[in-house]
PDB file of C-alpha atoms in Angstrom:
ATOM      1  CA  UNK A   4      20.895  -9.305  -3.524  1.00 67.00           C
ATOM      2  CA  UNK A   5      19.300  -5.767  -3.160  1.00 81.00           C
ATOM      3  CA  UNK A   6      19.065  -4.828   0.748  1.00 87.00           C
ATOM      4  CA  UNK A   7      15.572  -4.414   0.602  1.00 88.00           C
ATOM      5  CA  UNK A   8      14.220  -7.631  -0.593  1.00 87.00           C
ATOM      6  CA  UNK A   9      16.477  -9.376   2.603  1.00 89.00           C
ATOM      7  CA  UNK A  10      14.351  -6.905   4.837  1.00 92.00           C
ATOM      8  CA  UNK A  11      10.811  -8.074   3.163  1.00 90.00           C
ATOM      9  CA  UNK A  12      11.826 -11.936   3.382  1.00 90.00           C
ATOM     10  CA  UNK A  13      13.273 -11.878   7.231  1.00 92.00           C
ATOM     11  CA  UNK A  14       9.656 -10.686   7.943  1.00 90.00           C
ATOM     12  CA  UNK A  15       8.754 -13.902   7.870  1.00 89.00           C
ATOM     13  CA  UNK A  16      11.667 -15.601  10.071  1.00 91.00           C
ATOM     14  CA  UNK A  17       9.927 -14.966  13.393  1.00 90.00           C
ATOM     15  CA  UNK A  18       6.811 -16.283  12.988  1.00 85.00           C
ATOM     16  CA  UNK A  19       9.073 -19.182  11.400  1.00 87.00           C
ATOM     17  CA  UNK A  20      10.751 -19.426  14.631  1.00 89.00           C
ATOM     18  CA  UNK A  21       7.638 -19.228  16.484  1.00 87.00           C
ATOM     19  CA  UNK A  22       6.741 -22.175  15.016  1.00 83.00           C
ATOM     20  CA  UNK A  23       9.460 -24.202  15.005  1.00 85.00           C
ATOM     21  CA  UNK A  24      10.074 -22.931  19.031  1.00 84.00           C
ATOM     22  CA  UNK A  25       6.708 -24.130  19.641  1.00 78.00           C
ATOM     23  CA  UNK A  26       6.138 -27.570  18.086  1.00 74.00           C
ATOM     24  CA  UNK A  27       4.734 -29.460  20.536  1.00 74.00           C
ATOM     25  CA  UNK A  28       2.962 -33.076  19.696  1.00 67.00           C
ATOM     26  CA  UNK A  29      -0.685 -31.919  20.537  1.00 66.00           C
ATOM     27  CA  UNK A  30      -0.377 -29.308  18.143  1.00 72.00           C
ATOM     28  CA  UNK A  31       2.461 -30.741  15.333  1.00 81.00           C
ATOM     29  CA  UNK A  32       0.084 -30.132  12.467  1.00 83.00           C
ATOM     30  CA  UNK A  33      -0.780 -26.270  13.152  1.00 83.00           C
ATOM     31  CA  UNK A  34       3.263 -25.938  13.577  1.00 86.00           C
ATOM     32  CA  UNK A  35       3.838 -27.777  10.310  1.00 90.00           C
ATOM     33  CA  UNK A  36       1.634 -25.408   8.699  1.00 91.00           C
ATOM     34  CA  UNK A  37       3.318 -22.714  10.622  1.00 89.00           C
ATOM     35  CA  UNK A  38       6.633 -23.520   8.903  1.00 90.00           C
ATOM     36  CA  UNK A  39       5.693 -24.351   5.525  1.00 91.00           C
ATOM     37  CA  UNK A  40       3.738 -20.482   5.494  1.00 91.00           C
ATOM     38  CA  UNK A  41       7.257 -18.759   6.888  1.00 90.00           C
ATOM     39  CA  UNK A  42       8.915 -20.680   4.362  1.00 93.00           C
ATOM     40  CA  UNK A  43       6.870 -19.787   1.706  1.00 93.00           C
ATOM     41  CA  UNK A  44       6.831 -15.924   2.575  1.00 91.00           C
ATOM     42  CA  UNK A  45      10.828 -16.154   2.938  1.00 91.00           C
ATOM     43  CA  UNK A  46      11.129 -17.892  -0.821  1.00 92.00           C
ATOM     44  CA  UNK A  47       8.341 -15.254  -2.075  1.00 91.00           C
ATOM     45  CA  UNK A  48       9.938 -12.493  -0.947  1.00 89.00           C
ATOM     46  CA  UNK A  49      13.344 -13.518  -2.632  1.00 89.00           C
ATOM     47  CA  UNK A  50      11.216 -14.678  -6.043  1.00 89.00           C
ATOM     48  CA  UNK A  51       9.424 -11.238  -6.063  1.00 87.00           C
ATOM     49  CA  UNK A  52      13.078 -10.043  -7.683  1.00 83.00           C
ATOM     50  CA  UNK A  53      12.750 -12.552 -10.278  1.00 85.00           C
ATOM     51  CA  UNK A  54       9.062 -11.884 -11.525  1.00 83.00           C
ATOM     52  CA  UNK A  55       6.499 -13.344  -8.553  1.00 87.00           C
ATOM     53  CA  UNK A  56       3.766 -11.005  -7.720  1.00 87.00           C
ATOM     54  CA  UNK A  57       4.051  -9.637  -4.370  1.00 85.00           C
ATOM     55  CA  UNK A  58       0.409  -8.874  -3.509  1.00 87.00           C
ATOM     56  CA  UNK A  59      -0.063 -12.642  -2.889  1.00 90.00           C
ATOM     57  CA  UNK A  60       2.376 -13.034  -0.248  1.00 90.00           C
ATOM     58  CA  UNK A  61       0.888 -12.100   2.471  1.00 88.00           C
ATOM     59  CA  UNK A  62      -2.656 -13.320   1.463  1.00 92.00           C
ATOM     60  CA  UNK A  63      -1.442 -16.755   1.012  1.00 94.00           C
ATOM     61  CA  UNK A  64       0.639 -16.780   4.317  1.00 92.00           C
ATOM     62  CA  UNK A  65      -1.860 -16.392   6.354  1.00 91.00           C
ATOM     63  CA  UNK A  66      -4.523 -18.535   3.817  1.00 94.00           C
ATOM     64  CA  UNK A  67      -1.683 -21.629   4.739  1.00 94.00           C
ATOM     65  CA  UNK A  68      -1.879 -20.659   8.565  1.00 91.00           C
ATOM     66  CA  UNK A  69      -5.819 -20.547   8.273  1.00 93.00           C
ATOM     67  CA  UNK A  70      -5.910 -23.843   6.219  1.00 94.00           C
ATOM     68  CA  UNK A  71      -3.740 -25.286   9.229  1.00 91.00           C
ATOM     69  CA  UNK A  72      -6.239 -24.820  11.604  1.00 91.00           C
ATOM     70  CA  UNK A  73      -8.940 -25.918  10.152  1.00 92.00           C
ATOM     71  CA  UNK A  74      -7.153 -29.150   9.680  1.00 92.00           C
ATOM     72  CA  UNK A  75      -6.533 -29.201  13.384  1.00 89.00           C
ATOM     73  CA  UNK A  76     -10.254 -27.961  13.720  1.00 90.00           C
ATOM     74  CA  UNK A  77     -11.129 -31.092  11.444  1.00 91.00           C
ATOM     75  CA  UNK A  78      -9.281 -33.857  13.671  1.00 88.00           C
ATOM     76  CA  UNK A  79      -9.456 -32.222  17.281  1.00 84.00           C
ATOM     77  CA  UNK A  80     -12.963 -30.681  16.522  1.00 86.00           C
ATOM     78  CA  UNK A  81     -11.880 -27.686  19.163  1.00 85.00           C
ATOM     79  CA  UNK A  82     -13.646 -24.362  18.886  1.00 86.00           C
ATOM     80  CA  UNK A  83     -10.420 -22.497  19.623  1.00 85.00           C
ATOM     81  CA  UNK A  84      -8.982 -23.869  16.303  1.00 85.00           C
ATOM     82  CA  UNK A  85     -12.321 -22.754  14.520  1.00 90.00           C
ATOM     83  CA  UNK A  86     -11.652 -19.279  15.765  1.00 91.00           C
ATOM     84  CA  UNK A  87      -8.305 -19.114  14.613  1.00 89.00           C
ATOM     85  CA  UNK A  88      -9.052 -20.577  11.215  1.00 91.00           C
ATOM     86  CA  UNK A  89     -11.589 -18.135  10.709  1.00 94.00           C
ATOM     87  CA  UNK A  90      -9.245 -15.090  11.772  1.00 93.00           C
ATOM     88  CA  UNK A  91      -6.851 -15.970   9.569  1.00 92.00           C
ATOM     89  CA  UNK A  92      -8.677 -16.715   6.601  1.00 94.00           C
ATOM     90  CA  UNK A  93     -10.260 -13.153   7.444  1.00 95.00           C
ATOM     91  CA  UNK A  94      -6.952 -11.623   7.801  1.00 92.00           C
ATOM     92  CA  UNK A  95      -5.988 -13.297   4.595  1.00 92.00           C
ATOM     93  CA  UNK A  96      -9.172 -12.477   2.384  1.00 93.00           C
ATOM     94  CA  UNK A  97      -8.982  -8.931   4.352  1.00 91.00           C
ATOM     95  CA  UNK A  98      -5.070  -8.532   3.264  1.00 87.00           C
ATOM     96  CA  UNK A  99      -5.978  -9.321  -0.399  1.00 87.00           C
ATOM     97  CA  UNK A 100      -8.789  -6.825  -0.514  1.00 86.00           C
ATOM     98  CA  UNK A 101      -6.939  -3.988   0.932  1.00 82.00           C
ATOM     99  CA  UNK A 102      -4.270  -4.623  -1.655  1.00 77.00           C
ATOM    100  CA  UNK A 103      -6.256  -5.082  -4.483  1.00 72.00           C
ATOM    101  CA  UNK A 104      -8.600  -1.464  -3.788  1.00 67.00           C
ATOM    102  CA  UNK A 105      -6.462   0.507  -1.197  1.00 60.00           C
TER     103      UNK A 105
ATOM    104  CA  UNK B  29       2.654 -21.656  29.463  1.00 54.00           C
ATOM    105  CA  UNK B  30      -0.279 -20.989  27.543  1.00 76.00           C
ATOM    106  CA  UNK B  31      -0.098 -17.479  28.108  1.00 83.00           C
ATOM    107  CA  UNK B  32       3.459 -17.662  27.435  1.00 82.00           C
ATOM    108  CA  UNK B  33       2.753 -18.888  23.937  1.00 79.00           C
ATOM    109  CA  UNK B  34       0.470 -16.019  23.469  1.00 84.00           C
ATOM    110  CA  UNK B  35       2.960 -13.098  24.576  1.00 88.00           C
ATOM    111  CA  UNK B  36       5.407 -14.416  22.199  1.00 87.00           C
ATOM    112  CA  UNK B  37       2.896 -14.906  19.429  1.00 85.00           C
ATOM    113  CA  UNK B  38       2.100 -11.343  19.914  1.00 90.00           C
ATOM    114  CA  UNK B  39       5.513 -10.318  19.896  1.00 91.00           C
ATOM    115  CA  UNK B  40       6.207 -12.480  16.902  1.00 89.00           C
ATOM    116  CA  UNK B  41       3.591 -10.307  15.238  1.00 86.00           C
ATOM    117  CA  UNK B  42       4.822  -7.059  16.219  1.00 93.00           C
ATOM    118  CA  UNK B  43       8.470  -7.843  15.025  1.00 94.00           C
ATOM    119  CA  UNK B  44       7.188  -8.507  12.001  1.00 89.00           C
ATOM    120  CA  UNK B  45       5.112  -5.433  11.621  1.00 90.00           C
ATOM    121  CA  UNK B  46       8.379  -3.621  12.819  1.00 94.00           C
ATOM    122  CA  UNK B  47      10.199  -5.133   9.810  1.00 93.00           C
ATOM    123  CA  UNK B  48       7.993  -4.190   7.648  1.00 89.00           C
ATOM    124  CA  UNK B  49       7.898  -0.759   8.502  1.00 92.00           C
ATOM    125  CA  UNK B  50      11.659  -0.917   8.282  1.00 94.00           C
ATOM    126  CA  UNK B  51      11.118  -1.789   4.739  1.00 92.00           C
ATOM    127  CA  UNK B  52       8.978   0.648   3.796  1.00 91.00           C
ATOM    128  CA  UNK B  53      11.435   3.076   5.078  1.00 93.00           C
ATOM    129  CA  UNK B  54      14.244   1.821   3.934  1.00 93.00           C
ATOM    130  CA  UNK B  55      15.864   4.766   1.342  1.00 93.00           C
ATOM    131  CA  UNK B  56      15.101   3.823  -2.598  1.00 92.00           C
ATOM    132  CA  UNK B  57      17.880   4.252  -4.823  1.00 91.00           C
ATOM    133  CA  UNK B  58      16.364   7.010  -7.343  1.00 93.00           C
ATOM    134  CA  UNK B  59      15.164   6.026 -10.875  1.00 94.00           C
ATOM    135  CA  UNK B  60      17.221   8.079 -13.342  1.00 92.00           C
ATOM    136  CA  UNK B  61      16.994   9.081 -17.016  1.00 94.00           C
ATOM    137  CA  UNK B  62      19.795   9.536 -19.321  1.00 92.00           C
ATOM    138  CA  UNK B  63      18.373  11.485 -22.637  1.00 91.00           C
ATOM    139  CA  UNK B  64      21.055  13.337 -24.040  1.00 90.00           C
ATOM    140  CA  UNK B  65      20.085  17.294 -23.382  1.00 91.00           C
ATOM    141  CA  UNK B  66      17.451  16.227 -19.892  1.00 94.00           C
ATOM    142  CA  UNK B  67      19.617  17.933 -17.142  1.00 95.00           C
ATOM    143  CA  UNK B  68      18.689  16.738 -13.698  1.00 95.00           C
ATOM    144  CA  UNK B  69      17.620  20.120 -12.380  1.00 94.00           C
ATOM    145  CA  UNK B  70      16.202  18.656  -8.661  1.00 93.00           C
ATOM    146  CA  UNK B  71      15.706  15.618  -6.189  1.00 95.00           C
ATOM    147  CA  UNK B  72      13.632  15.675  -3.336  1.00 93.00           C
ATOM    148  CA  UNK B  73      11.988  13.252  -1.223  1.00 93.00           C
ATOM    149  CA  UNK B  74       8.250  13.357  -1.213  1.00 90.00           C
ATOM    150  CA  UNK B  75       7.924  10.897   1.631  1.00 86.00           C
ATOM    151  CA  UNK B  76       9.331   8.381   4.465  1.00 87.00           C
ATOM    152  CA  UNK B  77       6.746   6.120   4.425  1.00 85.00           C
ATOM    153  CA  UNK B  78       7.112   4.488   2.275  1.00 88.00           C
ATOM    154  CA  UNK B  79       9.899   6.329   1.173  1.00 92.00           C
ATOM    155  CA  UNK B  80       9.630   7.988  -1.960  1.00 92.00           C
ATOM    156  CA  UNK B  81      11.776  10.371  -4.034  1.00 95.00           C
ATOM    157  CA  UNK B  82      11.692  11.839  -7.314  1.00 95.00           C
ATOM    158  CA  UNK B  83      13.983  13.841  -9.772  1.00 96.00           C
ATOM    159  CA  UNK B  84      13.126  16.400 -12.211  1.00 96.00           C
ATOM    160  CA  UNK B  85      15.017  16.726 -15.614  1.00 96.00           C
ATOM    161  CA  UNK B  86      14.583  19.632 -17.965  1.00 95.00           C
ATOM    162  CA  UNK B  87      15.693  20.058 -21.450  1.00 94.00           C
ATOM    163  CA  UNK B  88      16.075  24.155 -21.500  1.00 91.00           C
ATOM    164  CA  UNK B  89      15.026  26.614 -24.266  1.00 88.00           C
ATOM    165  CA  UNK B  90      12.369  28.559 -24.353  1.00 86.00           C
ATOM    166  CA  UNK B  91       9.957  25.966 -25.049  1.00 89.00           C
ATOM    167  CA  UNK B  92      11.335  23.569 -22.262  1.00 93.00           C
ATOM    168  CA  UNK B  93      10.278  19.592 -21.933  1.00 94.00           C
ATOM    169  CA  UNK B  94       9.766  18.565 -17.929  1.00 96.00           C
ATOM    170  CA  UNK B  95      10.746  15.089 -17.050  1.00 96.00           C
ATOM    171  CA  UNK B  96       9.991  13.686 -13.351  1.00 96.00           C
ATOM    172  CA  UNK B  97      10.790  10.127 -12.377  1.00 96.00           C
ATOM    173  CA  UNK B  98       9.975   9.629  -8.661  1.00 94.00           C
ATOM    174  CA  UNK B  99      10.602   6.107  -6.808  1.00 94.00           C
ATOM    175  CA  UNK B 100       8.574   4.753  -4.275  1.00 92.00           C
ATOM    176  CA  UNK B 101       9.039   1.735  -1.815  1.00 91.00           C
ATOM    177  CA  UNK B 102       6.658  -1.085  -2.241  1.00 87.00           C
ATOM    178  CA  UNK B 103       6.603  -5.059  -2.506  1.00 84.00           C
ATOM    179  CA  UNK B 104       4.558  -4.321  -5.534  1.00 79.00           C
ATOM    180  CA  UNK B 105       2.247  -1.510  -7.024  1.00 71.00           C
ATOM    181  CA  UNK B 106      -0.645  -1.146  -4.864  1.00 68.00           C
ATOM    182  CA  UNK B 107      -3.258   1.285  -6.410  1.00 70.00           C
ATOM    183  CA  UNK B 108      -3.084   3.541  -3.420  1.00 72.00           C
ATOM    184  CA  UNK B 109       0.464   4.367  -3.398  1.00 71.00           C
ATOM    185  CA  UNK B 110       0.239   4.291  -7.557  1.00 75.00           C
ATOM    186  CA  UNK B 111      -2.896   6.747  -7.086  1.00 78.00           C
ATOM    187  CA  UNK B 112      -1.376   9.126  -4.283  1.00 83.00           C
ATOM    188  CA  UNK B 113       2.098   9.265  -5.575  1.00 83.00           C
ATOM    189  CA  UNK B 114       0.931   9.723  -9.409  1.00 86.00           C
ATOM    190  CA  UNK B 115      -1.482  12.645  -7.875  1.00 88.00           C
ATOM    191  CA  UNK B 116       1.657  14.364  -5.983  1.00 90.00           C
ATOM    192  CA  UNK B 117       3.742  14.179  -9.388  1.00 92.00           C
ATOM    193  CA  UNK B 118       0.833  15.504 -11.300  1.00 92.00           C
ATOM    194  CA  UNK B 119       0.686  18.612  -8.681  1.00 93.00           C
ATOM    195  CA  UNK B 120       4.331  19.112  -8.991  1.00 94.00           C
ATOM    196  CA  UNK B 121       4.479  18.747 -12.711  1.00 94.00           C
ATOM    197  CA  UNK B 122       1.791  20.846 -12.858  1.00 94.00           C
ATOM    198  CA  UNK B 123       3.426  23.273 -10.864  1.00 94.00           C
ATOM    199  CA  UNK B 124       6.432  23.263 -12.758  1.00 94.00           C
ATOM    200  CA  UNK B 125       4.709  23.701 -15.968  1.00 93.00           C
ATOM    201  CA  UNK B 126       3.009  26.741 -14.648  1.00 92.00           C
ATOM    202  CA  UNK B 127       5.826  28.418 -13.296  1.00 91.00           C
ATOM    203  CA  UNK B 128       8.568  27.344 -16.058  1.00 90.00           C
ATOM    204  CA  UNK B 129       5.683  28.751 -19.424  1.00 88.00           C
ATOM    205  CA  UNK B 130       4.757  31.708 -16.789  1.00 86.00           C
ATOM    206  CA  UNK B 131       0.842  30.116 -17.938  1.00 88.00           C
ATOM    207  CA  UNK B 132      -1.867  29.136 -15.619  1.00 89.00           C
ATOM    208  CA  UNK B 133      -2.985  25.861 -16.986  1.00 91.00           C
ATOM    209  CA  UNK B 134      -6.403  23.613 -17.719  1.00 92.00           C
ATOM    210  CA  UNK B 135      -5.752  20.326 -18.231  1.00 93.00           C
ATOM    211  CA  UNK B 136      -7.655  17.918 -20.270  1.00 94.00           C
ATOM    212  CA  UNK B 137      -7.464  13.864 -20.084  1.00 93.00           C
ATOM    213  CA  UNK B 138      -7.337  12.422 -23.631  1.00 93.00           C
ATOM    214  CA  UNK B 139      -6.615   8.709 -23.837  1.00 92.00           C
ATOM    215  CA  UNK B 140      -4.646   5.888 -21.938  1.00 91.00           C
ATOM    216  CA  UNK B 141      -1.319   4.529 -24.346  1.00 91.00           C
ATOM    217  CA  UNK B 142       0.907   1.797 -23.506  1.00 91.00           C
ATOM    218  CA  UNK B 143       4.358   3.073 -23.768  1.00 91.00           C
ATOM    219  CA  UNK B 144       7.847   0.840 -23.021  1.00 90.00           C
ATOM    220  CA  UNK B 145       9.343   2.605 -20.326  1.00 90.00           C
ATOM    221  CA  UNK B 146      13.355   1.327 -19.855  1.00 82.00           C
ATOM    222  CA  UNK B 147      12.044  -1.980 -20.970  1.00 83.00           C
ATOM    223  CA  UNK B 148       8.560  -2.580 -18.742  1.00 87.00           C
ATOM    224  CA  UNK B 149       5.252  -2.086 -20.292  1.00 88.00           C
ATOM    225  CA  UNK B 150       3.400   0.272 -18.636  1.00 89.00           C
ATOM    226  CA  UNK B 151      -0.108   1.950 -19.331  1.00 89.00           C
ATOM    227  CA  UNK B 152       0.539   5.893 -19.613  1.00 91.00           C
ATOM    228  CA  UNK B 153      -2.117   8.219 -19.072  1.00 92.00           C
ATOM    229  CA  UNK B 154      -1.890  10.955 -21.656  1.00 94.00           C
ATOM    230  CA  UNK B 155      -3.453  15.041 -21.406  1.00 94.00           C
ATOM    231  CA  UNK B 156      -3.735  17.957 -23.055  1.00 94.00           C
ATOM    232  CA  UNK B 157      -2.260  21.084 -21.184  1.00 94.00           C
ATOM    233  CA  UNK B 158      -4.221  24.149 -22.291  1.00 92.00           C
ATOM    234  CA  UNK B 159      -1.761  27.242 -21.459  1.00 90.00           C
ATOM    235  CA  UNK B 160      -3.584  30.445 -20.696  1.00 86.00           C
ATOM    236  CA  UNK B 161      -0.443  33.178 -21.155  1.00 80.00           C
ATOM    237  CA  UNK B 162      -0.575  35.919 -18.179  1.00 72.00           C
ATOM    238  CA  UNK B 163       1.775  38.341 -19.582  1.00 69.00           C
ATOM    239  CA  UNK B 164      -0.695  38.830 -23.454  1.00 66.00           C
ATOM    240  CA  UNK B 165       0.870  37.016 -26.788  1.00 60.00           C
ATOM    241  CA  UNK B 166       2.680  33.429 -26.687  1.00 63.00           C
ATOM    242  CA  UNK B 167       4.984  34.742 -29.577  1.00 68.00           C
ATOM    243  CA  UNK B 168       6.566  31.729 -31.030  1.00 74.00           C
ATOM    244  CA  UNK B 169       5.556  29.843 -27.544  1.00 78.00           C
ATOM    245  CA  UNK B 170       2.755  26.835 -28.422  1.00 84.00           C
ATOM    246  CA  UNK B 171      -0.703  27.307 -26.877  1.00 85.00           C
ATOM    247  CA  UNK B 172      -0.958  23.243 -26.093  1.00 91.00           C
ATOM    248  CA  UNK B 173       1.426  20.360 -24.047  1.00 93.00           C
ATOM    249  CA  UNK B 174       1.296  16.947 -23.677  1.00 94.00           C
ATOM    250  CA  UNK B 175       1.662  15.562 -20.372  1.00 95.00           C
ATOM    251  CA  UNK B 176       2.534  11.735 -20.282  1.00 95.00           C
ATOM    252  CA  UNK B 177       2.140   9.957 -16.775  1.00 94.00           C
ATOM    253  CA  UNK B 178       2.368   6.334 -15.972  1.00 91.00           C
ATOM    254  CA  UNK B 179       3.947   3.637 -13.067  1.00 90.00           C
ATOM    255  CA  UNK B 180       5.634   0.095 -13.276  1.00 90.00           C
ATOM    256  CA  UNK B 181       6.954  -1.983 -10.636  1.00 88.00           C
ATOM    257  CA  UNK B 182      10.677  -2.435 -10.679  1.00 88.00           C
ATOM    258  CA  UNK B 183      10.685  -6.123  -9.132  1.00 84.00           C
ATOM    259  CA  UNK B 184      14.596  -6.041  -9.077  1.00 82.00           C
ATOM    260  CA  UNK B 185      14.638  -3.122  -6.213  1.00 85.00           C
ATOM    261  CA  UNK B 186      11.450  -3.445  -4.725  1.00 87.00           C
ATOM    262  CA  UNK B 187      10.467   0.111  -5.929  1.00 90.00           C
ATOM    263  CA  UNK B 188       7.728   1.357  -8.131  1.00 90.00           C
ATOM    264  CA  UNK B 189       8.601   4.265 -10.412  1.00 93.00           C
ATOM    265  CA  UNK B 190       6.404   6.927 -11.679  1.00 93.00           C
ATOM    266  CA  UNK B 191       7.290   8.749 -14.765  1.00 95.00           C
ATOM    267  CA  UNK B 192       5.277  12.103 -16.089  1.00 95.00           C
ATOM    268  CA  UNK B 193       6.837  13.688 -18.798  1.00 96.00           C
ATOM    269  CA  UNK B 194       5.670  17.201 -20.563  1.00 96.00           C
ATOM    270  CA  UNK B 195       6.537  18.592 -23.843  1.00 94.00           C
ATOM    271  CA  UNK B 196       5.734  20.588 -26.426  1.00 93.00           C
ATOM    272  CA  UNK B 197       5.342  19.825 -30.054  1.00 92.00           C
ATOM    273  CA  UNK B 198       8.176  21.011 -31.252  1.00 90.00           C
ATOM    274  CA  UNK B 199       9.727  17.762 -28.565  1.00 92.00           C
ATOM    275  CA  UNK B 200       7.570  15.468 -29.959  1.00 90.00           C
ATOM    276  CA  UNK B 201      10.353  13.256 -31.314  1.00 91.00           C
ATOM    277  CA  UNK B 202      12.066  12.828 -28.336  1.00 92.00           C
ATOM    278  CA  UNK B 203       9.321  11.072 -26.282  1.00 93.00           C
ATOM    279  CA  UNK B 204      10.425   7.292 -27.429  1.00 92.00           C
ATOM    280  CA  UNK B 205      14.188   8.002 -26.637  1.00 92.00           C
ATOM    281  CA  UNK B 206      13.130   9.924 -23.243  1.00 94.00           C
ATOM    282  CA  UNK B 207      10.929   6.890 -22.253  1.00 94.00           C
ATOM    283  CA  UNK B 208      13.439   4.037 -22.892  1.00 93.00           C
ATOM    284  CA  UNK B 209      16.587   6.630 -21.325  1.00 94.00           C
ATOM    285  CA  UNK B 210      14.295   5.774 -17.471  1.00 94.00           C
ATOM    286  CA  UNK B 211      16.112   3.343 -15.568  1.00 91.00           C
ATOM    287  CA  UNK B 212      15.506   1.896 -11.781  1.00 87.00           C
TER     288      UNK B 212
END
């Protein structure tokens, strides 16, 4: 595998390991979310050598790490997750935009 | 412990902005073309970040076709790398044109083609280069060019490549076996 594309995908192994450092029970479900977005941007990265487009990785990592807080936001009803949620479905939507006219 | 979490969330962040960076400067390997009479005449890199590089082929007479293929770093082809890199190739194409005919130049956007370039589909944008002879008569030199430029994405090394290619009429005929000769 070209050199390159193992740079692009290890991106995503710290905030993987961030997550996975810091599940804790009172936040599992932000950490599962967490995991499942580094995993994804590891597997996209790899995948954007057989054909997938990447302009949506980044978008849709953070979109997964938004969508896990507002499903923390929607059981815990905490205004810190609210906050996060909306920064990272700004970051996301932000990401996306920047690609798609920068 | 909280603000433990945060430090290393930052960090987390900033190691992967570091990695990408890395990427982006990580050295392409150089499209190439392989026509039969192109001679690769130079390489240089344009820039580091992201790093890009092209290579300039010329088939020599007195009428002499100018191929560049330059090779930039990118996870895909964002419009402002396509737009800035495709606007430095023009400039040195343009350049080379100008010093290579002794002409100075007008050039004149005609239509958009889709041309299969090594295998990819790509949208070329095609011109009209005008040569205005310094030194009086063109002789048996023409008094027109076409200039060819277009980008793909090669997904299988994480580069784009950006090909402009310039010839005269009388190279007309080699423009299908030029474009398919461009490998990444």
């Amino acid at each position: 595998m070209d050199i390159a594309a193992l740079i692009f995908a290890s991106a995503s192994l710290p905030i993987l390991a961030f997550h996975a450092v810091w599940y804790r029970e009172e936040r599992a479900l932000e950490s599962v979310y967490g995991i499942f977005s580094g995993i994804f941007a590891f597997s996209g990265a790899i995948v954007v050598t057989y054909g997938f487009p990447g302009y949506l990785i980044l978008p849709v990592t953070f979109g997964i790490l938004g969508l896990g807080s507002i499903h923390a936001y929607l059981r815990e009803k905490k205004a810190g997750r609210a906050l996060k949620a909306v920064t990272f479905i700004a970051v996301s939507v932000g990401v996306l935009l920047m690609e798609v006219f920068l | 412990m909280n603000r433990k979490k945060v430090a290393s969330a930052v960090m987390v962040y900033l190691i992967a902005a570091g990695i990408y960076l890395a990427f982006f400067s990580y050295p392409v390997a150089p499209a190439h073309a392989s026509a039969d009479s192109y001679v690769l005449q130079k390489e240089e890199r344009i820039y580091s970040t992201p790093y890009a590089i092209y290579r300039l082929y010329v088939r020599e007479s007195s009428q002499p076709a100018i191929l560049i293929v330059a090779t930039v770093r990118t996870p895909f082809l964002p419009s402002k790398t396509y737009s800035r890199t495709m606007g430095m190739v023009q400039d040195i194409m343009e350049r080379e044109v100008k010093e290579r005919y002794g002409v100075d130049i007008d050039v004149v956007f005609k239509k958009e083609i889709n041309v299969d370039i090594g295998g990819h589909d790509t949208v070329m944008q095609d011109y009209d280069i005008h040569l205005k002879y310094l030194n009086g008569l063109p002789g048996i030199r023409p008094d027109t060019l076409k200039m060819d430029i277009g980008a793909y994405f090669c997904q299988e090394r994480y580069e784009s490549v950006i090909v402009a290619y310039v010839y005269p009429p009388l190279y007309t005929g080699d423009f299908d076996r030029v474009m398919q000769s461009v490998s990444c």
